[in-house]
Short mmCIF file of C-alpha atoms and ligand atoms in Angstrom, two decimals:
data_model
loop_
_atom_site.label_atom_id
_atom_site.label_comp_id
_atom_site.label_asym_id
_atom_site.label_seq_id
_atom_site.Cartn_x
_atom_site.Cartn_y
_atom_site.Cartn_z
CA MET R 805 13.00 30.34 -117.59
CA LYS R 806 12.18 30.72 -113.89
CA THR R 807 13.91 33.67 -112.16
CA ASP R 808 11.96 33.77 -108.87
CA LEU R 809 12.87 32.00 -105.57
CA LEU R 810 11.92 28.39 -105.14
CA ILE R 811 10.45 27.93 -101.68
CA GLY R 812 8.26 24.92 -100.76
CA ASN R 813 7.89 24.06 -104.52
CA GLU R 814 6.41 27.52 -105.22
CA TRP R 815 8.01 30.25 -107.26
CA ARG R 816 8.01 33.45 -105.22
CA GLY R 817 8.80 36.93 -106.52
CA THR R 818 10.51 39.53 -104.37
CA ALA R 819 10.33 43.28 -104.25
CA LYS R 820 14.10 43.42 -104.85
CA ARG R 821 15.40 41.94 -108.16
CA TYR R 822 18.84 42.21 -109.66
CA CYS R 823 20.30 42.04 -113.18
CA LEU R 824 22.76 39.45 -114.48
CA THR R 825 25.20 40.26 -117.24
CA ASN R 826 26.41 37.87 -119.95
CA PRO R 827 30.22 38.36 -119.51
CA ALA R 828 30.87 37.58 -123.17
CA THR R 829 28.53 40.16 -124.65
CA GLU R 830 28.31 42.56 -121.69
CA GLU R 831 24.58 42.45 -122.30
CA ARG R 832 21.81 42.12 -119.75
CA LEU R 833 21.03 38.41 -119.44
CA ALA R 834 18.17 38.12 -116.91
CA GLU R 835 16.66 39.77 -113.89
CA VAL R 836 16.46 37.55 -110.86
CA ALA R 837 14.66 37.72 -107.48
CA GLU R 838 16.94 38.46 -104.67
CA ALA R 839 16.52 36.68 -101.33
CA GLY R 840 17.00 38.60 -98.08
CA GLU R 841 16.81 37.46 -94.53
CA ALA R 842 12.94 36.93 -94.63
CA GLU R 843 13.05 34.80 -97.78
CA VAL R 844 15.88 32.66 -96.42
CA ASP R 845 13.88 32.18 -93.25
CA ALA R 846 10.82 31.07 -95.35
CA ALA R 847 13.01 28.66 -97.28
CA VAL R 848 14.52 27.17 -94.09
CA GLN R 849 11.03 26.80 -92.59
CA ALA R 850 9.88 24.99 -95.71
CA ALA R 851 12.92 22.69 -95.55
CA ARG R 852 12.31 22.05 -91.84
CA ALA R 853 8.64 21.29 -92.34
CA CYS R 854 9.50 18.86 -95.15
CA LEU R 855 12.19 17.15 -93.03
CA ASP R 856 9.71 16.52 -90.26
CA SER R 857 6.87 15.46 -92.53
CA LYS R 858 5.69 12.06 -93.58
CA ALA R 859 6.41 13.08 -97.13
CA TRP R 860 10.12 12.89 -96.47
CA ARG R 861 10.88 11.23 -93.14
CA GLU R 862 8.72 8.23 -93.92
CA LEU R 863 9.52 8.01 -97.53
CA PRO R 864 11.17 4.59 -98.17
CA PRO R 865 14.83 5.19 -99.09
CA ARG R 866 14.46 3.40 -102.38
CA LYS R 867 11.75 5.82 -103.29
CA ARG R 868 14.08 8.71 -102.49
CA GLY R 869 16.56 7.06 -104.80
CA GLN R 870 13.92 6.90 -107.54
CA LEU R 871 13.31 10.61 -107.23
CA LEU R 872 16.97 11.27 -107.65
CA TYR R 873 17.12 9.07 -110.76
CA ARG R 874 14.26 11.03 -112.12
CA ILE R 875 16.16 14.32 -111.51
CA ALA R 876 19.13 12.87 -113.39
CA GLU R 877 16.86 11.83 -116.23
CA LEU R 878 15.22 15.32 -116.54
CA LEU R 879 18.62 17.01 -116.30
CA GLU R 880 19.87 14.80 -119.12
CA GLN R 881 16.82 15.48 -121.26
CA ARG R 882 17.21 19.26 -120.81
CA SER R 883 21.02 19.27 -121.06
CA PRO R 884 21.34 21.36 -124.24
CA GLU R 885 19.30 24.11 -122.77
CA ILE R 886 21.05 23.94 -119.34
CA ALA R 887 24.55 23.99 -120.94
CA GLU R 888 23.56 27.05 -123.00
CA VAL R 889 22.35 28.89 -119.94
CA GLU R 890 25.47 28.06 -117.99
CA THR R 891 27.69 29.34 -120.83
CA LYS R 892 25.71 32.57 -121.10
CA ASN R 893 25.89 33.12 -117.34
CA ASN R 894 29.42 32.01 -116.58
CA GLY R 895 31.26 32.60 -119.88
CA LYS R 896 32.79 29.14 -120.11
CA PRO R 897 33.03 27.47 -123.57
CA LEU R 898 29.87 25.49 -124.42
CA PHE R 899 31.74 22.23 -124.62
CA GLU R 900 32.76 22.75 -120.94
CA SER R 901 29.20 23.46 -119.87
CA LYS R 902 28.13 20.26 -121.56
CA ILE R 903 30.69 18.32 -119.50
CA ASP R 904 29.45 20.05 -116.37
CA VAL R 905 25.86 19.04 -117.03
CA ALA R 906 26.92 15.46 -117.81
CA MET R 907 28.77 15.31 -114.47
CA ALA R 908 25.75 16.65 -112.63
CA VAL R 909 23.62 13.91 -114.20
CA GLU R 910 26.22 11.24 -113.19
CA THR R 911 26.33 12.68 -109.61
CA PHE R 912 22.51 12.37 -109.20
CA ARG R 913 22.64 8.85 -110.58
CA TYR R 914 25.54 7.87 -108.28
CA TYR R 915 23.83 9.11 -105.13
CA ALA R 916 20.41 7.72 -106.25
CA GLY R 917 22.06 4.34 -105.90
CA TRP R 918 23.23 5.14 -102.37
CA ALA R 919 19.86 6.16 -100.94
CA ASP R 920 18.91 2.63 -99.89
CA LYS R 921 22.41 1.54 -98.96
CA LEU R 922 23.22 3.69 -95.89
CA THR R 923 23.70 1.24 -93.16
CA GLY R 924 24.89 1.21 -89.59
CA ASP R 925 26.96 -1.54 -87.90
CA THR R 926 26.48 -4.12 -85.16
CA LEU R 927 29.16 -3.63 -82.52
CA PRO R 928 31.11 -6.40 -80.67
CA VAL R 929 30.93 -4.69 -77.23
CA SER R 930 31.68 -6.38 -73.93
CA GLY R 931 28.81 -7.51 -71.69
CA SER R 932 25.28 -8.71 -72.37
CA PHE R 933 24.19 -6.21 -74.95
CA PHE R 934 23.09 -5.85 -78.47
CA THR R 935 24.66 -2.63 -79.67
CA TYR R 936 24.31 -1.10 -83.09
CA THR R 937 24.57 2.16 -84.94
CA LEU R 938 21.98 3.93 -87.08
CA ARG R 939 22.75 6.49 -89.76
CA GLU R 940 20.21 9.34 -89.65
CA PRO R 941 19.91 12.48 -91.81
CA VAL R 942 21.75 15.48 -90.32
CA GLY R 943 18.66 17.64 -90.96
CA VAL R 944 18.33 20.89 -92.92
CA VAL R 945 21.38 21.55 -95.07
CA GLY R 946 22.38 25.01 -96.18
CA ALA R 947 24.34 24.54 -99.43
CA ILE R 948 26.34 27.57 -100.49
CA VAL R 949 28.20 27.32 -103.85
CA PRO R 950 30.47 29.55 -105.96
CA TRP R 951 30.15 30.78 -109.62
CA ASN R 952 32.80 28.67 -111.34
CA PHE R 953 30.84 25.34 -111.71
CA PRO R 954 27.38 26.62 -110.72
CA LEU R 955 25.28 23.52 -111.54
CA ASN R 956 27.97 20.97 -111.00
CA LEU R 957 29.00 22.00 -107.51
CA ALA R 958 25.32 22.41 -106.50
CA SER R 959 24.80 18.77 -107.53
CA TRP R 960 27.80 17.64 -105.45
CA LYS R 961 25.91 18.84 -102.38
CA VAL R 962 22.29 18.50 -103.18
CA ALA R 963 22.45 14.92 -104.47
CA PRO R 964 24.15 13.30 -101.41
CA ALA R 965 22.11 15.44 -99.02
CA LEU R 966 18.81 14.37 -100.45
CA ALA R 967 20.06 10.75 -100.78
CA ALA R 968 20.83 10.75 -97.03
CA GLY R 969 17.27 12.07 -96.24
CA CYS R 970 18.18 15.69 -95.55
CA THR R 971 16.34 18.65 -97.00
CA VAL R 972 18.24 21.47 -98.60
CA VAL R 973 18.29 25.30 -99.01
CA LEU R 974 20.61 26.06 -101.96
CA LYS R 975 22.14 29.43 -102.20
CA PRO R 976 23.87 29.74 -105.52
CA ALA R 977 26.56 32.40 -106.15
CA HIS R 978 25.07 35.85 -106.73
CA GLU R 979 26.62 36.00 -110.15
CA THR R 980 25.42 32.61 -111.48
CA PRO R 981 22.04 31.54 -110.10
CA LEU R 982 20.36 30.42 -113.37
CA THR R 983 21.26 26.72 -113.52
CA ALA R 984 20.52 26.28 -109.78
CA LEU R 985 16.99 27.64 -110.52
CA LEU R 986 16.76 25.21 -113.47
CA LEU R 987 17.77 22.43 -111.09
CA GLY R 988 14.92 23.54 -108.72
CA ASP R 989 12.51 23.52 -111.59
CA ILE R 990 13.58 19.94 -112.53
CA ALA R 991 13.30 18.80 -108.89
CA VAL R 992 9.67 19.97 -108.73
CA ALA R 993 8.98 18.31 -112.10
CA ALA R 994 10.57 15.09 -110.78
CA GLY R 995 8.10 15.00 -107.91
CA LEU R 996 10.21 16.06 -104.91
CA PRO R 997 7.94 17.07 -102.07
CA PRO R 998 7.51 20.74 -101.24
CA GLY R 999 10.51 22.00 -99.19
CA ALA R 1000 12.96 19.15 -100.02
CA LEU R 1001 14.94 21.49 -102.24
CA ASN R 1002 14.62 25.27 -102.02
CA VAL R 1003 16.65 27.72 -104.12
CA VAL R 1004 17.35 31.25 -102.95
CA PRO R 1005 19.74 33.44 -105.06
CA GLY R 1006 21.07 36.39 -103.20
CA PRO R 1007 24.35 38.07 -102.13
CA GLY R 1008 26.62 36.10 -99.76
CA ALA R 1009 26.76 38.85 -97.11
CA THR R 1010 23.05 38.87 -96.67
CA ALA R 1011 21.30 35.66 -97.99
CA GLY R 1012 24.37 33.48 -97.37
CA ALA R 1013 25.01 34.90 -93.93
CA ALA R 1014 21.32 34.46 -93.00
CA LEU R 1015 21.52 30.83 -93.88
CA VAL R 1016 24.69 30.35 -91.82
CA ARG R 1017 23.10 32.03 -88.78
CA HIS R 1018 19.67 30.44 -88.95
CA PRO R 1019 19.04 28.25 -85.86
CA LEU R 1020 16.99 25.74 -87.84
CA VAL R 1021 19.83 24.95 -90.28
CA ASP R 1022 21.77 21.92 -89.07
CA LYS R 1023 24.61 21.94 -91.45
CA ILE R 1024 26.40 24.19 -93.90
CA ALA R 1025 27.95 22.60 -96.91
CA PHE R 1026 30.15 25.31 -98.42
CA THR R 1027 32.33 25.64 -101.52
CA GLY R 1028 34.07 28.97 -102.05
CA SER R 1029 36.99 31.09 -100.93
CA THR R 1030 39.06 30.30 -97.87
CA GLU R 1031 38.32 33.74 -96.43
CA VAL R 1032 34.52 33.21 -96.52
CA GLY R 1033 34.93 29.61 -95.31
CA GLN R 1034 36.87 30.90 -92.21
CA TRP R 1035 34.06 33.37 -91.52
CA ILE R 1036 31.42 30.62 -91.89
CA MET R 1037 33.26 28.36 -89.52
CA ARG R 1038 33.46 31.05 -86.86
CA GLU R 1039 29.85 32.09 -87.25
CA ALA R 1040 28.55 28.52 -87.28
CA ALA R 1041 30.08 28.00 -83.84
CA ALA R 1042 27.21 30.05 -82.33
CA THR R 1043 24.61 27.35 -83.25
CA VAL R 1044 27.13 24.43 -83.30
CA LYS R 1045 26.29 23.70 -86.93
CA ARG R 1046 28.02 21.01 -88.74
CA VAL R 1047 30.26 22.53 -91.44
CA THR R 1048 32.16 21.17 -94.44
CA LEU R 1049 34.39 23.50 -96.29
CA GLU R 1050 35.70 23.11 -99.89
CA LEU R 1051 37.97 26.09 -100.25
CA GLY R 1052 40.70 27.59 -102.42
CA GLY R 1053 43.84 26.05 -103.88
CA LYS R 1054 47.24 26.78 -105.42
CA SER R 1055 47.91 23.36 -106.72
CA PRO R 1056 51.37 22.24 -107.85
CA ASN R 1057 51.61 20.40 -111.19
CA MET R 1058 55.06 18.71 -111.20
CA ILE R 1059 56.96 17.72 -114.35
CA PHE R 1060 59.93 15.39 -113.77
CA ALA R 1061 62.65 15.10 -116.42
CA ASP R 1062 61.73 11.50 -117.10
CA ALA R 1063 58.08 12.36 -118.03
CA ASP R 1064 56.42 11.90 -121.37
CA LEU R 1065 57.03 15.56 -122.10
CA PRO R 1066 54.38 16.23 -124.83
CA ALA R 1067 51.73 14.66 -122.56
CA ALA R 1068 53.01 16.65 -119.58
CA VAL R 1069 52.94 19.89 -121.48
CA ARG R 1070 49.37 19.23 -122.62
CA GLY R 1071 48.53 18.34 -119.01
CA ALA R 1072 50.04 21.60 -117.79
CA GLN R 1073 48.07 23.55 -120.36
CA ASN R 1074 44.71 21.88 -119.47
CA GLY R 1075 45.53 22.04 -115.82
CA ILE R 1076 45.62 25.81 -115.83
CA PHE R 1077 43.53 27.00 -118.80
CA TYR R 1078 40.54 24.69 -118.55
CA GLY R 1079 37.64 26.66 -117.12
CA LYS R 1080 39.68 29.89 -117.79
CA GLY R 1081 41.71 28.92 -114.68
CA GLU R 1082 38.65 29.58 -112.58
CA VAL R 1083 39.01 26.12 -111.11
CA CYS R 1084 39.70 25.46 -107.46
CA ALA R 1085 42.07 22.63 -108.41
CA ALA R 1086 43.75 24.46 -111.25
CA GLY R 1087 47.44 23.44 -111.55
CA SER R 1088 48.48 27.09 -111.13
CA ARG R 1089 52.04 26.38 -109.99
CA LEU R 1090 54.02 24.42 -112.56
CA LEU R 1091 57.09 22.91 -110.98
CA VAL R 1092 59.54 21.77 -113.68
CA GLU R 1093 62.76 19.71 -113.14
CA GLN R 1094 65.76 21.81 -114.15
CA ALA R 1095 66.95 19.48 -116.94
CA VAL R 1096 63.71 19.89 -119.00
CA HIS R 1097 62.82 23.40 -117.94
CA ASP R 1098 63.72 25.19 -121.18
CA GLN R 1099 61.89 22.74 -123.53
CA VAL R 1100 58.83 22.71 -121.30
CA VAL R 1101 58.55 26.45 -121.02
CA GLU R 1102 59.16 26.97 -124.80
CA GLN R 1103 56.43 24.43 -125.73
CA LEU R 1104 54.02 25.76 -123.20
CA ALA R 1105 54.45 29.37 -124.20
CA ASP R 1106 53.85 28.29 -127.83
CA ARG R 1107 50.62 26.54 -126.91
CA ALA R 1108 49.48 29.41 -124.69
CA LYS R 1109 49.97 31.94 -127.48
CA LYS R 1110 47.76 29.83 -129.76
CA LEU R 1111 45.02 29.53 -127.16
CA THR R 1112 43.33 32.81 -128.08
CA PRO R 1113 40.19 33.76 -126.17
CA GLY R 1114 37.07 33.18 -128.24
CA ASP R 1115 33.32 33.32 -128.33
CA PRO R 1116 32.13 30.74 -125.80
CA PHE R 1117 29.51 29.49 -128.26
CA ASP R 1118 32.08 28.83 -131.02
CA LYS R 1119 32.83 25.08 -131.08
CA ASN R 1120 36.54 25.74 -131.53
CA THR R 1121 36.85 28.02 -128.45
CA ARG R 1122 39.00 26.62 -125.68
CA LEU R 1123 39.32 29.79 -123.60
CA GLY R 1124 36.09 31.61 -122.68
CA THR R 1125 35.52 34.86 -120.96
CA ILE R 1126 36.21 35.58 -117.27
CA VAL R 1127 32.97 35.54 -115.22
CA SER R 1128 32.84 39.30 -114.46
CA LYS R 1129 34.63 42.58 -114.91
CA ARG R 1130 35.56 42.48 -111.29
CA GLN R 1131 37.25 39.10 -111.54
CA GLN R 1132 38.92 40.26 -114.73
CA GLU R 1133 40.37 43.23 -112.79
CA THR R 1134 41.52 40.97 -109.96
CA ILE R 1135 43.39 38.70 -112.45
CA LEU R 1136 45.03 41.69 -114.24
CA SER R 1137 46.18 43.07 -110.86
CA TYR R 1138 47.95 39.76 -110.22
CA ILE R 1139 49.63 39.84 -113.63
CA ALA R 1140 50.87 43.39 -112.88
CA ALA R 1141 52.20 42.14 -109.53
CA GLY R 1142 53.99 39.29 -111.24
CA GLU R 1143 55.78 41.61 -113.63
CA LYS R 1144 56.61 44.05 -110.77
CA GLU R 1145 58.06 41.27 -108.66
CA GLY R 1146 60.39 40.13 -111.44
CA ALA R 1147 58.78 37.09 -113.00
CA ARG R 1148 59.24 36.84 -116.80
CA LEU R 1149 56.10 36.96 -118.88
CA VAL R 1150 56.47 34.45 -121.76
CA ALA R 1151 52.89 34.39 -123.01
CA GLY R 1152 49.72 36.51 -122.65
CA GLY R 1153 49.33 39.04 -119.93
CA LYS R 1154 46.66 41.28 -121.39
CA PRO R 1155 42.90 41.67 -121.33
CA ALA R 1156 41.15 40.87 -124.55
CA LYS R 1157 37.79 41.39 -126.25
CA VAL R 1158 36.01 39.18 -128.77
CA ASN R 1159 33.81 41.07 -131.28
CA GLY R 1160 34.63 44.19 -129.25
CA LYS R 1161 33.09 42.86 -126.05
CA GLY R 1162 33.75 40.66 -123.03
CA TYR R 1163 35.93 40.35 -119.95
CA TYR R 1164 38.54 37.99 -121.48
CA VAL R 1165 42.17 37.54 -120.30
CA GLU R 1166 44.85 36.00 -122.51
CA ALA R 1167 46.38 32.67 -121.56
CA THR R 1168 49.29 33.86 -119.44
CA VAL R 1169 52.50 32.17 -118.49
CA PHE R 1170 55.16 33.51 -116.14
CA ASP R 1171 58.55 31.88 -116.02
CA GLY R 1172 61.13 32.39 -113.29
CA ALA R 1173 58.52 32.59 -110.55
CA LYS R 1174 59.80 32.24 -107.01
CA PRO R 1175 58.11 31.49 -103.59
CA GLY R 1176 57.22 34.73 -101.91
CA MET R 1177 55.79 36.27 -105.10
CA LYS R 1178 52.03 36.93 -104.97
CA ILE R 1179 51.57 34.94 -108.23
CA VAL R 1180 53.14 31.92 -106.54
CA ASP R 1181 51.59 32.18 -103.04
CA GLU R 1182 48.04 33.40 -103.69
CA GLU R 1183 45.13 31.94 -105.59
CA ILE R 1184 44.50 34.00 -108.71
CA PHE R 1185 41.50 32.10 -110.05
CA GLY R 1186 42.23 32.96 -113.67
CA PRO R 1187 44.30 31.76 -116.64
CA VAL R 1188 47.72 32.61 -115.15
CA LEU R 1189 50.41 29.99 -114.77
CA SER R 1190 53.58 30.50 -112.65
CA VAL R 1191 56.53 28.30 -113.53
CA LEU R 1192 59.11 27.35 -110.93
CA THR R 1193 62.10 24.98 -111.31
CA PHE R 1194 63.51 22.32 -108.93
CA ALA R 1195 66.76 20.48 -108.92
CA ASP R 1196 65.68 17.06 -107.59
CA GLU R 1197 62.79 15.04 -106.10
CA ALA R 1198 63.34 16.35 -102.56
CA GLU R 1199 63.32 19.95 -103.64
CA GLY R 1200 60.29 19.37 -105.81
CA ILE R 1201 58.29 17.86 -102.96
CA GLN R 1202 59.39 20.74 -100.65
CA LEU R 1203 58.23 23.33 -103.20
CA ALA R 1204 54.95 21.52 -103.87
CA ASN R 1205 54.11 21.53 -100.18
CA ARG R 1206 55.26 25.10 -99.65
CA SER R 1207 51.69 26.51 -99.73
CA MET R 1208 48.97 27.19 -97.24
CA TYR R 1209 46.65 25.21 -99.57
CA GLY R 1210 46.39 21.50 -100.14
CA LEU R 1211 43.61 20.83 -102.59
CA ALA R 1212 45.22 18.94 -105.50
CA ALA R 1213 48.47 18.19 -107.17
CA GLY R 1214 49.79 16.64 -110.45
CA ILE R 1215 52.82 14.43 -111.06
CA TRP R 1216 54.28 13.66 -114.48
CA THR R 1217 56.91 10.87 -114.54
CA LYS R 1218 57.47 7.44 -116.12
CA ASP R 1219 59.11 6.13 -113.00
CA VAL R 1220 56.26 4.22 -111.16
CA GLN R 1221 58.12 4.14 -107.79
CA LYS R 1222 58.75 7.86 -107.87
CA ALA R 1223 55.13 8.46 -108.79
CA HIS R 1224 53.77 6.68 -105.71
CA ARG R 1225 56.56 8.07 -103.42
CA VAL R 1226 55.74 11.64 -104.43
CA ALA R 1227 51.96 11.09 -104.34
CA ARG R 1228 52.34 10.04 -100.68
CA ALA R 1229 54.63 12.96 -99.84
CA ILE R 1230 52.33 15.66 -101.20
CA LYS R 1231 49.85 17.18 -98.75
CA ALA R 1232 46.75 17.39 -100.93
CA GLY R 1233 43.35 15.84 -101.14
CA THR R 1234 43.75 14.70 -104.69
CA VAL R 1235 46.89 13.68 -106.61
CA TRP R 1236 46.75 13.06 -110.31
CA VAL R 1237 49.54 11.02 -111.83
CA ASN R 1238 50.19 11.47 -115.59
CA THR R 1239 46.79 13.14 -115.93
CA TYR R 1240 45.07 16.24 -114.52
CA ASN R 1241 41.61 17.59 -113.73
CA PHE R 1242 39.61 14.40 -113.71
CA TYR R 1243 36.59 13.92 -111.52
CA ASP R 1244 33.98 11.21 -110.95
CA PRO R 1245 31.13 11.02 -108.51
CA ALA R 1246 32.75 7.85 -106.96
CA ALA R 1247 36.07 9.70 -106.20
CA PRO R 1248 36.03 11.83 -103.05
CA PHE R 1249 37.30 15.41 -103.55
CA GLY R 1250 38.39 17.90 -100.93
CA GLY R 1251 41.24 19.67 -99.23
CA TYR R 1252 44.08 19.55 -96.77
CA LYS R 1253 45.23 22.57 -94.84
CA PHE R 1254 43.55 25.85 -95.82
CA SER R 1255 41.82 24.14 -98.68
CA GLY R 1256 39.14 22.97 -96.16
CA PHE R 1257 37.92 19.76 -94.73
CA GLY R 1258 35.20 17.17 -95.40
CA ARG R 1259 34.84 15.58 -98.78
CA ASP R 1260 32.47 16.09 -101.63
CA LEU R 1261 31.67 13.03 -103.82
CA GLY R 1262 32.27 9.36 -103.11
CA ARG R 1263 30.72 7.36 -100.29
CA GLU R 1264 32.58 9.66 -97.83
CA ALA R 1265 30.41 12.62 -98.70
CA LEU R 1266 27.44 10.82 -97.25
CA ASP R 1267 29.15 10.92 -93.86
CA ASN R 1268 28.78 14.71 -93.98
CA TYR R 1269 25.02 14.48 -94.29
CA THR R 1270 24.31 11.90 -91.61
CA GLU R 1271 24.47 11.69 -87.83
CA LEU R 1272 25.54 8.43 -86.23
CA LYS R 1273 23.33 7.15 -83.38
CA THR R 1274 24.47 4.26 -81.15
CA VAL R 1275 21.81 2.14 -79.59
CA TRP R 1276 22.45 -0.16 -76.64
CA VAL R 1277 19.94 -2.94 -75.85
CA GLY R 1278 20.40 -4.82 -72.54
CA LEU R 1279 19.89 -8.52 -73.13
P1 NAD V 2698 33.20 33.19 -102.41
O1 NAD V 2698 33.69 32.67 -101.18
O2 NAD V 2698 33.22 34.74 -102.57
O3 NAD V 2698 31.61 32.85 -102.55
C1 NAD V 2698 31.25 31.50 -102.50
C2 NAD V 2698 29.78 31.46 -102.11
O4 NAD V 2698 29.67 31.98 -100.76
C3 NAD V 2698 28.90 32.39 -102.92
O5 NAD V 2698 27.61 31.80 -103.05
C4 NAD V 2698 28.75 33.62 -102.08
O6 NAD V 2698 27.58 34.39 -102.35
C5 NAD V 2698 28.71 33.00 -100.72
N1 NAD V 2698 29.17 33.93 -99.60
C6 NAD V 2698 30.01 35.05 -99.66
N2 NAD V 2698 30.07 35.63 -98.45
C7 NAD V 2698 29.31 34.92 -97.62
C8 NAD V 2698 29.02 35.01 -96.25
N3 NAD V 2698 29.51 36.01 -95.47
N4 NAD V 2698 28.15 34.10 -95.70
C9 NAD V 2698 27.62 33.11 -96.45
N5 NAD V 2698 27.90 32.97 -97.74
C10 NAD V 2698 28.73 33.82 -98.33
O7 NAD V 2698 33.94 32.47 -103.62
P2 NAD V 2698 33.82 32.67 -105.17
O8 NAD V 2698 34.62 33.90 -105.55
O9 NAD V 2698 32.32 32.61 -105.57
O10 NAD V 2698 34.42 31.34 -105.71
C11 NAD V 2698 35.78 31.24 -105.86
C12 NAD V 2698 36.40 30.47 -104.73
O11 NAD V 2698 35.77 29.19 -104.57
C13 NAD V 2698 37.86 30.17 -104.94
O12 NAD V 2698 38.59 30.42 -103.76
C14 NAD V 2698 37.91 28.71 -105.25
O13 NAD V 2698 39.09 28.06 -105.07
C15 NAD V 2698 36.85 28.18 -104.44
N6 NAD V 2698 36.34 26.87 -104.91
C16 NAD V 2698 36.66 25.73 -104.19
C17 NAD V 2698 36.26 24.50 -104.69
C18 NAD V 2698 36.57 23.28 -103.87
O14 NAD V 2698 35.97 22.23 -104.15
N7 NAD V 2698 37.48 23.27 -102.99
C19 NAD V 2698 35.49 24.38 -105.91
C20 NAD V 2698 35.23 25.55 -106.53
C21 NAD V 2698 35.64 26.81 -106.05
#
């Protein structure tokens, strides 16, 4: 597969290349070209030239939509290969990678349909005027994405940006650039003009920062940690770039005593262990109403103990390997902090290997967690669940909102009034009721508070990739 940079529809090698490791086998996976400042500049120039060219600016919107449909089709055709690459690079079970690719296909299809439906308004102003608004592409978009859903999160930005008529420089995470490069390959095959999509793997501190600082980039669409998001927001001020930030989370998953308990326990398990817990919206704080606490924790601990880490290519595996040794160490340091601060370990807690290799961590559950503990307050980004208890609805809501983050939340109850009441009271961008971790291209996703602002997906994402122009015509 392609491992060079994609700039202006050409594959360019670089003097500097770096090695990727398969986190399940600890073996060398590929050697990838690394973009520095010069290569990022070349990619931005290509995106700019495309934006200003007839090939893009004057392309009828429906034709843009057709190109996006074609990308979706090619992604779908190559989905077995893409899923395999994602699993080798990220360590997630193959069935999860297949879901990721299917979602990326759906995302391209969804935004393909929007390309010719971006309209302005006519405005009922006072006086003798005809006044209307136009939606125009915001320009060159720098899309920066993390390693947990490499292809999927890239599609959440690339598809709406292209649909809106923007051009894109995509910087995948340093650890997981392979499916972004496959997406680039597919975009070229689909017939996207040179420069419409450029892909430049490289470290955040150099390639990412160069994109954020570049004067010809109009907007940064970022998904990643809150810390880097804050830096980007400060840095983007110098060139008054538009910025949208999809950041971290510490999402509460609340089980009320009147819930369907088996379903709630399954939901709690999937909420934290899907994607090895390397999920921004992971339900990493489980809030359980006192009356059902003991049963919930017992059932959950049983389930977690059975969820043994396995080879990501084994069809029975439901817990893959952590993405890197570094991330494994971070997770283990949180587990050590949880034990030190007095939470009670009821499942997991240790690193693991499969066939003697890999950066696995057991499915871990802490009971008796309290606000103020690191495992409760900070995003771990691994398969570690902290269980807290609440006495009643008011205390549950207060605990749920006691976080700097506000990305997502879950509510398990059979009481329909309580469900809607609590959904309103929780400060988060997504609330799942009697379900968890569902996504659809039509449903906007993003954060409150330190989880960021702006929305990926849905019609709303298109607002992030367009400027609004008001035109006054004197009559
Ligand atoms: P990260 O912030 O370290 O990196 C994210 C991306 O930013 C990578 O491509 C990285 O190379 C780049 N980057 C790093 N420093 C940069 C800089 N100075 N300038 C420009 N780019 C830079 O995050 P990560 O560890 O890759 O991913 C995990 C984080 O992502 C978690 O906090 C998680 O919650 C968050 N996340 C959020 C969402 C969401 O939709 N809200 C989705 C997935 C992940």
